[in-house]
Coordinates of C-alpha atoms in Angstrom, one line a residue:
M1 CA 10.6 -2.8 -12.3
Q2 CA 10.2 0.4 -10.0
L3 CA 10.1 -0.5 -6.4
R4 CA 9.2 1.9 -2.9
Y5 CA 12.2 1.9 -0.1
A6 CA 10.5 4.1 2.5
F7 CA 12.5 4.7 5.9
R8 CA 12.4 6.7 9.1
L9 CA 13.2 10.4 10.0
Y10 CA 13.7 12.1 12.5
P11 CA 13.5 16.1 11.5
D12 CA 14.3 18.5 14.2
T13 CA 12.2 21.6 15.2
V14 CA 13.0 23.4 12.9
Q15 CA 13.0 20.8 10.1
Q16 CA 9.6 20.0 10.9
A17 CA 8.6 23.4 10.7
A18 CA 10.6 23.9 6.7
L19 CA 9.2 20.4 5.9
A20 CA 4.9 21.8 7.5
K21 CA 5.5 24.8 5.5
A22 CA 6.9 22.9 2.6
F23 CA 3.2 20.8 3.1
G24 CA 1.5 23.7 2.5
C25 CA 3.0 25.3 -0.1
A26 CA 2.2 22.0 -2.5
R27 CA -1.3 22.5 -1.3
V28 CA -2.1 25.3 -2.4
V29 CA -0.8 24.8 -5.4
F30 CA -2.7 21.3 -5.8
N31 CA -5.5 23.6 -4.9
D32 CA -5.1 26.3 -7.4
A33 CA -4.5 24.5 -10.4
V34 CA -7.9 22.7 -9.9
R35 CA -9.5 25.9 -9.0
A36 CA -8.1 27.2 -12.2
R37 CA -9.8 23.8 -14.6
E38 CA -12.9 23.9 -12.5
D39 CA -13.3 28.3 -13.2
A40 CA -11.9 27.0 -17.0
R41 CA -14.8 24.3 -17.6
K42 CA -17.4 26.5 -16.3
A43 CA -16.6 29.1 -18.4
G44 CA -16.7 26.7 -21.2
Q45 CA -12.7 28.2 -22.1
P46 CA -10.4 25.9 -23.5
V47 CA -8.3 23.2 -20.5
P48 CA -5.0 25.4 -19.2
T49 CA -1.8 24.1 -20.2
A50 CA 0.7 22.5 -18.0
G51 CA 2.9 25.1 -19.3
E52 CA 0.5 27.8 -17.9
L53 CA -0.4 26.7 -14.8
S54 CA 3.2 27.0 -14.0
R55 CA 3.7 30.0 -15.5
K56 CA 0.8 31.5 -13.4
L57 CA 0.2 29.4 -10.0
I58 CA 4.3 29.1 -9.6
T59 CA 6.1 31.5 -11.7
E60 CA 4.0 35.0 -11.9
A61 CA 2.7 33.8 -8.3
K62 CA 5.9 34.3 -5.8
R63 CA 6.0 38.2 -7.1
T64 CA 2.9 38.6 -5.3
A65 CA 2.1 39.9 -2.0
G66 CA 0.0 37.2 -1.3
R67 CA 2.0 34.1 -3.0
S68 CA 5.1 35.2 -2.2
W69 CA 6.2 32.9 0.4
L70 CA 6.2 30.1 -2.3
G71 CA 9.4 31.6 -3.0
E72 CA 10.5 30.0 0.1
V73 CA 10.5 26.3 -1.0
S74 CA 11.9 24.3 -3.6
A75 CA 10.6 24.8 -7.2
V76 CA 10.6 20.9 -7.9
V77 CA 8.3 20.0 -4.5
L78 CA 4.8 23.2 -6.5
Q79 CA 6.3 21.6 -10.1
Q80 CA 6.2 17.9 -8.9
S81 CA 2.7 19.3 -7.3
L82 CA 1.7 20.4 -10.5
R83 CA 2.2 17.1 -11.5
D84 CA -0.4 15.5 -9.3
A85 CA -2.9 16.8 -10.3
E86 CA -2.3 16.4 -13.9
A87 CA -2.2 12.6 -13.0
A88 CA -5.2 12.8 -10.8
Y89 CA -7.7 14.8 -13.7
R90 CA -6.0 11.7 -16.4
N91 CA -6.9 8.8 -13.9
F92 CA -10.2 10.8 -13.8
F93 CA -10.9 11.1 -17.4
A94 CA -9.4 7.5 -18.3
S95 CA -12.0 6.2 -15.4
L96 CA -15.0 7.9 -16.9
K97 CA -13.6 6.3 -20.3
G98 CA -13.1 2.0 -19.2
A99 CA -10.3 2.9 -20.1
R100 CA -8.3 2.5 -16.5
K101 CA -8.9 -0.3 -14.5
G102 CA -10.8 -0.5 -11.0
P103 CA -13.8 1.4 -9.2
R104 CA -14.6 4.4 -11.0
L105 CA -13.0 8.1 -9.6
G106 CA -14.3 10.8 -8.9
A107 CA -13.0 14.7 -9.6
P108 CA -10.0 15.7 -7.9
R109 CA -11.0 17.1 -4.8
F110 CA -9.1 20.2 -2.7
K111 CA -6.5 19.0 -0.5
S112 CA -6.8 20.1 3.6
R113 CA -4.9 20.9 5.4
K114 CA -6.6 18.4 8.1
D115 CA -5.6 15.5 6.0
A116 CA -4.2 12.9 7.4
R117 CA -1.4 12.1 5.3
Q118 CA 0.9 15.5 4.0
S119 CA 3.7 14.6 1.0
I120 CA 5.7 16.6 -1.0
R121 CA 8.6 15.3 -3.3
F122 CA 12.0 15.6 -4.6
T123 CA 13.6 15.0 -8.1
A124 CA 17.0 14.2 -8.9
N125 CA 16.3 18.0 -10.8
A126 CA 16.4 19.1 -6.5
R127 CA 19.5 18.1 -5.9
W128 CA 19.0 16.0 -2.6
S129 CA 21.4 13.9 -1.7
I130 CA 22.1 11.3 0.9
T131 CA 25.5 12.9 3.0
D132 CA 28.5 10.7 4.3
R133 CA 27.1 10.8 8.0
G134 CA 24.0 8.9 5.9
R135 CA 21.4 12.3 6.1
L136 CA 18.9 13.0 3.7
N137 CA 19.7 16.6 2.4
L138 CA 17.0 17.9 1.3
P139 CA 16.9 21.3 -0.4
K140 CA 15.6 24.6 2.3
I141 CA 14.8 22.1 4.8
G142 CA 18.5 20.7 5.9
A143 CA 20.0 17.8 6.8
V144 CA 17.8 14.9 8.1
K145 CA 18.8 12.5 10.1
V146 CA 17.2 8.5 8.6
K147 CA 17.4 5.7 10.6
W148 CA 18.5 3.2 7.4
S149 CA 17.0 0.1 8.3
R150 CA 18.6 -1.5 5.4
T151 CA 21.0 -0.9 2.2
L152 CA 19.6 0.5 -1.3
P153 CA 20.3 -1.9 -4.1
A154 CA 20.4 1.4 -6.5
T155 CA 20.7 4.7 -6.9
P156 CA 17.2 6.2 -6.4
S157 CA 15.6 8.6 -9.0
S158 CA 13.2 10.2 -6.3
V159 CA 12.4 10.7 -3.0
T160 CA 9.5 11.1 -1.5
V161 CA 8.5 13.1 1.8
V162 CA 5.6 11.6 3.8
K163 CA 4.3 13.1 7.4
D164 CA 1.2 10.4 8.3
A165 CA -1.7 10.8 10.7
A166 CA 0.6 9.1 13.5
G167 CA 2.7 12.6 12.9
R168 CA 5.6 9.7 11.9
F169 CA 8.3 11.0 8.8
F170 CA 9.2 8.8 6.6
A171 CA 11.1 9.5 3.0
S172 CA 10.5 7.2 0.3
F173 CA 12.4 6.1 -2.8
V174 CA 11.8 4.4 -6.1
I175 CA 14.5 2.2 -6.6
D176 CA 15.3 0.5 -10.0
T177 CA 15.5 -3.1 -9.6
D178 CA 18.4 -5.1 -11.7
P179 CA 16.6 -8.6 -12.8
D180 CA 19.9 -10.5 -12.4
A181 CA 20.1 -9.8 -8.9
D182 CA 16.4 -10.4 -8.8
A183 CA 17.1 -13.8 -10.4
M184 CA 20.3 -14.6 -7.5
R185 CA 18.3 -14.0 -5.2
M186 CA 16.1 -16.3 -6.0
P187 CA 16.7 -19.2 -8.0
A188 CA 14.2 -21.3 -9.9
T189 CA 12.4 -24.8 -8.0
D190 CA 10.0 -27.5 -8.5
R191 CA 7.5 -26.7 -5.8
T192 CA 4.0 -25.4 -6.2
V193 CA 1.3 -24.5 -4.2
G194 CA -2.5 -23.5 -4.2
I195 CA -3.5 -21.1 -1.3
D196 CA -6.8 -21.1 0.4
L197 CA -7.0 -18.3 2.6
G198 CA -10.3 -17.4 5.0
L199 CA -10.7 -16.6 8.6
T200 CA -10.1 -19.1 10.9
H201 CA -6.5 -19.7 9.3
F202 CA -4.6 -17.1 7.3
A203 CA -3.8 -19.5 4.8
V204 CA -4.3 -23.3 4.7
L205 CA -1.7 -24.6 2.0
S206 CA -2.3 -27.1 -0.1
D207 CA 0.2 -29.3 2.0
G208 CA -1.2 -29.5 4.4
T209 CA 0.3 -26.6 6.0
K210 CA -1.9 -24.3 8.2
I211 CA -0.9 -21.0 9.3
D212 CA -2.7 -19.1 12.0
S213 CA -4.3 -15.6 11.5
P214 CA -2.6 -13.2 14.1
R215 CA -6.5 -11.1 13.9
F216 CA -4.5 -7.9 14.9
L217 CA -7.1 -5.6 15.3
R218 CA -8.7 -7.8 17.4
R219 CA -6.0 -7.8 20.1
A220 CA -5.3 -4.3 20.1
E221 CA -9.6 -3.4 20.6
K222 CA -9.4 -3.1 24.0
R223 CA -6.5 -0.4 23.3
L224 CA -8.2 1.2 20.4
N225 CA -11.6 2.1 22.3
K226 CA -10.7 3.3 25.5
A227 CA -8.2 5.2 23.0
Q228 CA -11.2 6.4 20.9
R229 CA -13.4 6.5 24.0
E230 CA -11.0 9.3 25.4
L231 CA -11.0 10.9 22.2
S232 CA -14.4 12.0 22.4
R233 CA -14.5 13.2 25.6
K234 CA -12.2 16.3 24.5
Q235 CA -13.4 19.4 23.5
K236 CA -13.1 20.1 19.4
G237 CA -10.7 22.4 18.4
S238 CA -8.8 22.1 22.0
K239 CA -4.8 20.9 21.9
N240 CA -6.0 18.2 24.3
R241 CA -7.6 16.6 22.0
A242 CA -5.1 16.8 19.0
R243 CA -3.4 15.1 21.1
A244 CA -6.0 12.4 22.1
R245 CA -6.6 12.4 18.3
L246 CA -2.1 11.3 17.8
K247 CA -2.6 8.6 20.6
V248 CA -5.3 7.5 18.5
A249 CA -3.6 7.8 15.2
R250 CA -0.8 6.3 16.8
A251 CA -2.3 2.6 18.0
H252 CA -3.6 1.9 14.4
A253 CA -0.5 2.6 12.7
K254 CA 1.2 0.1 15.0
V255 CA -1.8 -2.4 14.0
A256 CA -1.5 -1.6 10.9
D257 CA 2.8 -1.8 10.7
A258 CA 2.2 -5.6 12.3
R259 CA 0.3 -6.8 9.7
R260 CA 2.1 -5.8 7.0
E261 CA 4.9 -7.0 8.3
F262 CA 3.4 -10.8 8.8
H263 CA 2.3 -10.6 4.7
H264 CA 5.4 -9.3 3.8
Q265 CA 7.2 -12.4 5.4
L266 CA 4.7 -14.8 4.3
S267 CA 4.3 -13.4 0.7
T268 CA 8.2 -13.8 0.6
R269 CA 8.2 -17.2 2.1
L270 CA 5.9 -18.7 -0.5
I271 CA 7.5 -17.2 -3.0
S272 CA 10.9 -18.1 -2.1
E273 CA 9.9 -21.6 -1.7
N274 CA 7.0 -21.7 -4.5
Q275 CA 7.8 -22.2 -8.7
G276 CA 4.4 -21.3 -9.0
I277 CA 1.0 -20.3 -6.6
A278 CA -2.5 -20.4 -7.1
V279 CA -5.2 -18.1 -5.3
E280 CA -8.9 -17.7 -5.3
D281 CA -9.9 -13.8 -6.9
L282 CA -12.1 -13.2 -3.4
S283 CA -14.3 -10.3 -3.6
V284 CA -13.6 -8.4 -0.2
A285 CA -15.2 -5.2 -1.7
G286 CA -18.7 -7.8 -1.0
L287 CA -17.6 -9.5 1.9
G288 CA -16.6 -6.5 3.8
R289 CA -20.7 -5.6 3.3
T290 CA -21.1 -8.6 5.8
R291 CA -21.2 -9.8 9.5
L292 CA -17.3 -10.7 8.8
A293 CA -16.7 -7.3 7.8
K294 CA -14.0 -6.8 10.6
S295 CA -12.7 -10.0 10.3
V296 CA -12.1 -9.9 6.6
H297 CA -10.6 -6.4 7.1
D298 CA -8.4 -7.4 9.5
A299 CA -7.3 -10.0 7.6
G300 CA -5.9 -8.4 4.8
W301 CA -6.5 -10.5 1.8
S302 CA -6.4 -7.8 -0.8
S303 CA -2.8 -6.7 0.9
F304 CA -1.1 -10.2 0.8
I305 CA -2.6 -10.9 -2.5
G306 CA -1.0 -7.3 -4.2
M307 CA 2.2 -8.4 -2.7
L308 CA 2.1 -12.4 -4.0
T309 CA 1.3 -9.9 -7.0
Y310 CA 4.5 -8.1 -7.4
K311 CA 6.8 -10.0 -5.9
A312 CA 5.9 -12.5 -8.4
E313 CA 6.6 -10.5 -11.1
R314 CA 9.6 -9.4 -10.0
Y315 CA 11.5 -13.1 -8.5
G316 CA 10.2 -14.5 -12.1
R317 CA 7.6 -16.7 -10.9
T318 CA 3.9 -17.8 -11.9
L319 CA 0.8 -16.6 -9.9
V320 CA -2.2 -17.9 -11.2
K321 CA -5.9 -16.3 -9.8
I322 CA -8.9 -18.3 -10.1
G323 CA -12.4 -17.4 -10.7
R324 CA -14.0 -16.8 -7.1
F325 CA -17.6 -18.6 -8.0
E326 CA -15.3 -21.6 -8.2
P327 CA -16.5 -24.7 -6.4
T328 CA -13.2 -25.2 -4.4
S329 CA -15.2 -25.8 -0.9
R330 CA -17.4 -28.7 -1.9
T331 CA -16.0 -30.4 -4.6
C332 CA -14.0 -33.4 -3.4
H333 CA -9.9 -33.3 -4.6
A334 CA -9.9 -37.2 -4.9
C335 CA -13.2 -38.2 -6.9
G336 CA -13.8 -34.5 -9.0
V337 CA -17.7 -34.7 -7.7
V338 CA -19.4 -31.6 -6.4
D339 CA -21.4 -32.4 -3.6
G340 CA -23.9 -29.6 -2.1
P341 CA -23.3 -26.5 -0.6
K342 CA -21.4 -26.2 3.1
P343 CA -22.5 -24.0 5.3
L344 CA -19.5 -22.3 6.9
N345 CA -19.9 -23.6 10.9
V346 CA -18.8 -27.2 8.7
R347 CA -15.1 -27.3 9.0
E348 CA -15.2 -31.4 7.8
W349 CA -17.4 -33.2 5.5
T350 CA -17.3 -36.9 4.1
C351 CA -17.7 -37.0 0.4
S352 CA -20.9 -39.2 -0.6
A353 CA -19.7 -40.5 -4.0
C354 CA -16.1 -42.1 -2.8
G355 CA -16.0 -41.8 1.2
T356 CA -13.0 -39.4 1.8
V357 CA -13.3 -37.2 4.3
H358 CA -11.8 -33.9 3.9
D359 CA -10.8 -31.2 5.9
R360 CA -12.6 -28.0 4.3
D361 CA -9.7 -25.7 4.1
H362 CA -7.0 -28.5 2.5
N363 CA -9.3 -30.1 0.2
A364 CA -9.9 -26.3 -1.2
A365 CA -6.8 -25.1 -1.0
I366 CA -6.1 -28.3 -3.2
N367 CA -8.7 -27.7 -5.8
V368 CA -7.6 -24.3 -5.7
K369 CA -4.1 -25.5 -6.8
T370 CA -6.0 -27.6 -9.2
A371 CA -8.2 -25.7 -11.3
A372 CA -5.1 -23.0 -11.8
G373 CA -3.7 -25.8 -13.5
L374 CA -0.2 -26.1 -11.3
A375 CA -1.1 -29.2 -10.3
V376 CA 0.8 -31.3 -12.9
S377 CA 3.3 -29.5 -11.7
A378 CA 5.1 -31.6 -8.8
C379 CA 5.8 -34.3 -11.3
G380 CA 8.4 -32.0 -13.4
A381 CA 6.7 -30.3 -15.7
P382 CA 8.3 -26.6 -15.7
V383 CA 6.3 -23.5 -14.3
R384 CA 7.4 -20.5 -15.4
P385 CA 6.1 -16.9 -15.3
G386 CA 3.4 -16.0 -17.6
A387 CA 1.9 -12.5 -18.2
I388 CA 2.1 -10.9 -15.2
P389 CA 1.0 -7.0 -15.6
A390 CA 3.8 -5.3 -13.8
Q391 CA 2.6 -3.1 -10.9
R392 CA 4.1 0.2 -12.2
E393 CA 3.0 2.6 -9.3
E394 CA 5.9 3.8 -7.3
T395 CA 5.4 0.7 -4.4
G396 CA 6.7 -2.5 -3.2
S397 CA 9.3 -2.0 -0.3
H398 CA 8.8 -3.8 2.8
G399 CA 6.7 -1.2 4.5
F400 CA 7.2 1.2 7.1
P401 CA 10.1 0.3 8.9
T402 CA 9.2 0.6 12.4
G403 CA 12.9 -0.1 14.0
N404 CA 16.0 -2.1 12.9
R405 CA 15.8 -4.9 10.8
A406 CA 18.3 -6.6 8.5
A407 CA 18.1 -5.9 4.7

């Protein structure tokens, strides 16, 4: 399984200028590839192959006066930009044919120098290395200072240098994990749990545990509103506006980092303590169009379930997602009778058949566990991982670290 480990970079002024040049060159090559394919489509000509694009947009372009500056950056960065363009078109056509899961993807668009996120990728062919002093040595950029928050478990296959909207630099390493080491890290257990996600409490477990919702966005809303007001008063195109925009981006990045850290800690705890986990397949996109949209996005349910998914696959756990239309909130877990609909303000209700008084969220968590077929596992039935699709994209680290943290 491939995971991505991200570490904070602190390039000096000269290295920042070299990285900006590399970001720009990669962006130009990507845009040239999109333009070449669009011109061929409009002219009714065959689509240029990857080799033709590489020869025309990189090798021959370096010899021209208008693109001679492409030779000032690593050739691997430019080749990887072409690969990104090819992958974007493959995903677009697969989405059109219905072969790709998820929402429909649009055609690749031109990148802008004003994009919030800039990135370049170095593979092993670029001959990047980690020095004895713990610095990341990148070709034609230099040895960049790295804040190592944990130890890399294996030799990385590639590294991606990212600059986010807040002006921070990160090095993201792709690691192939060792299944045996993961199995030793998370020994098997016979515990199972059902999870009911909500807004009053972020999660309520079938054993009665209630985990409060941190509400990171709500807590930072006053500071965010003030920063956004200051940004709106600045003249467009001025340096003061650029500084104000950076302040807003950093405030949002702080909220996102705190939310991501909370999700990672909770998901790791649940995976380590339980062999089987059951959750609801919530329609977050649909809930995001209701009056609860801000609270729903602040909770970040999709991100949390995504972490549970790849961690369950990595450590040999079972994650079961039940249907979103399962009546978990209005079914009595004691007798199984389905009661009438319950508005959101009803947090406790009494079963009309057996008279049991239910806590709405706890009852739903028990029903989620029962609907997933994990209830019998508490009596000793084995729970082993099922057919969970592996998360093949380069994700799965502990997010962008914001400070020192143990491995």
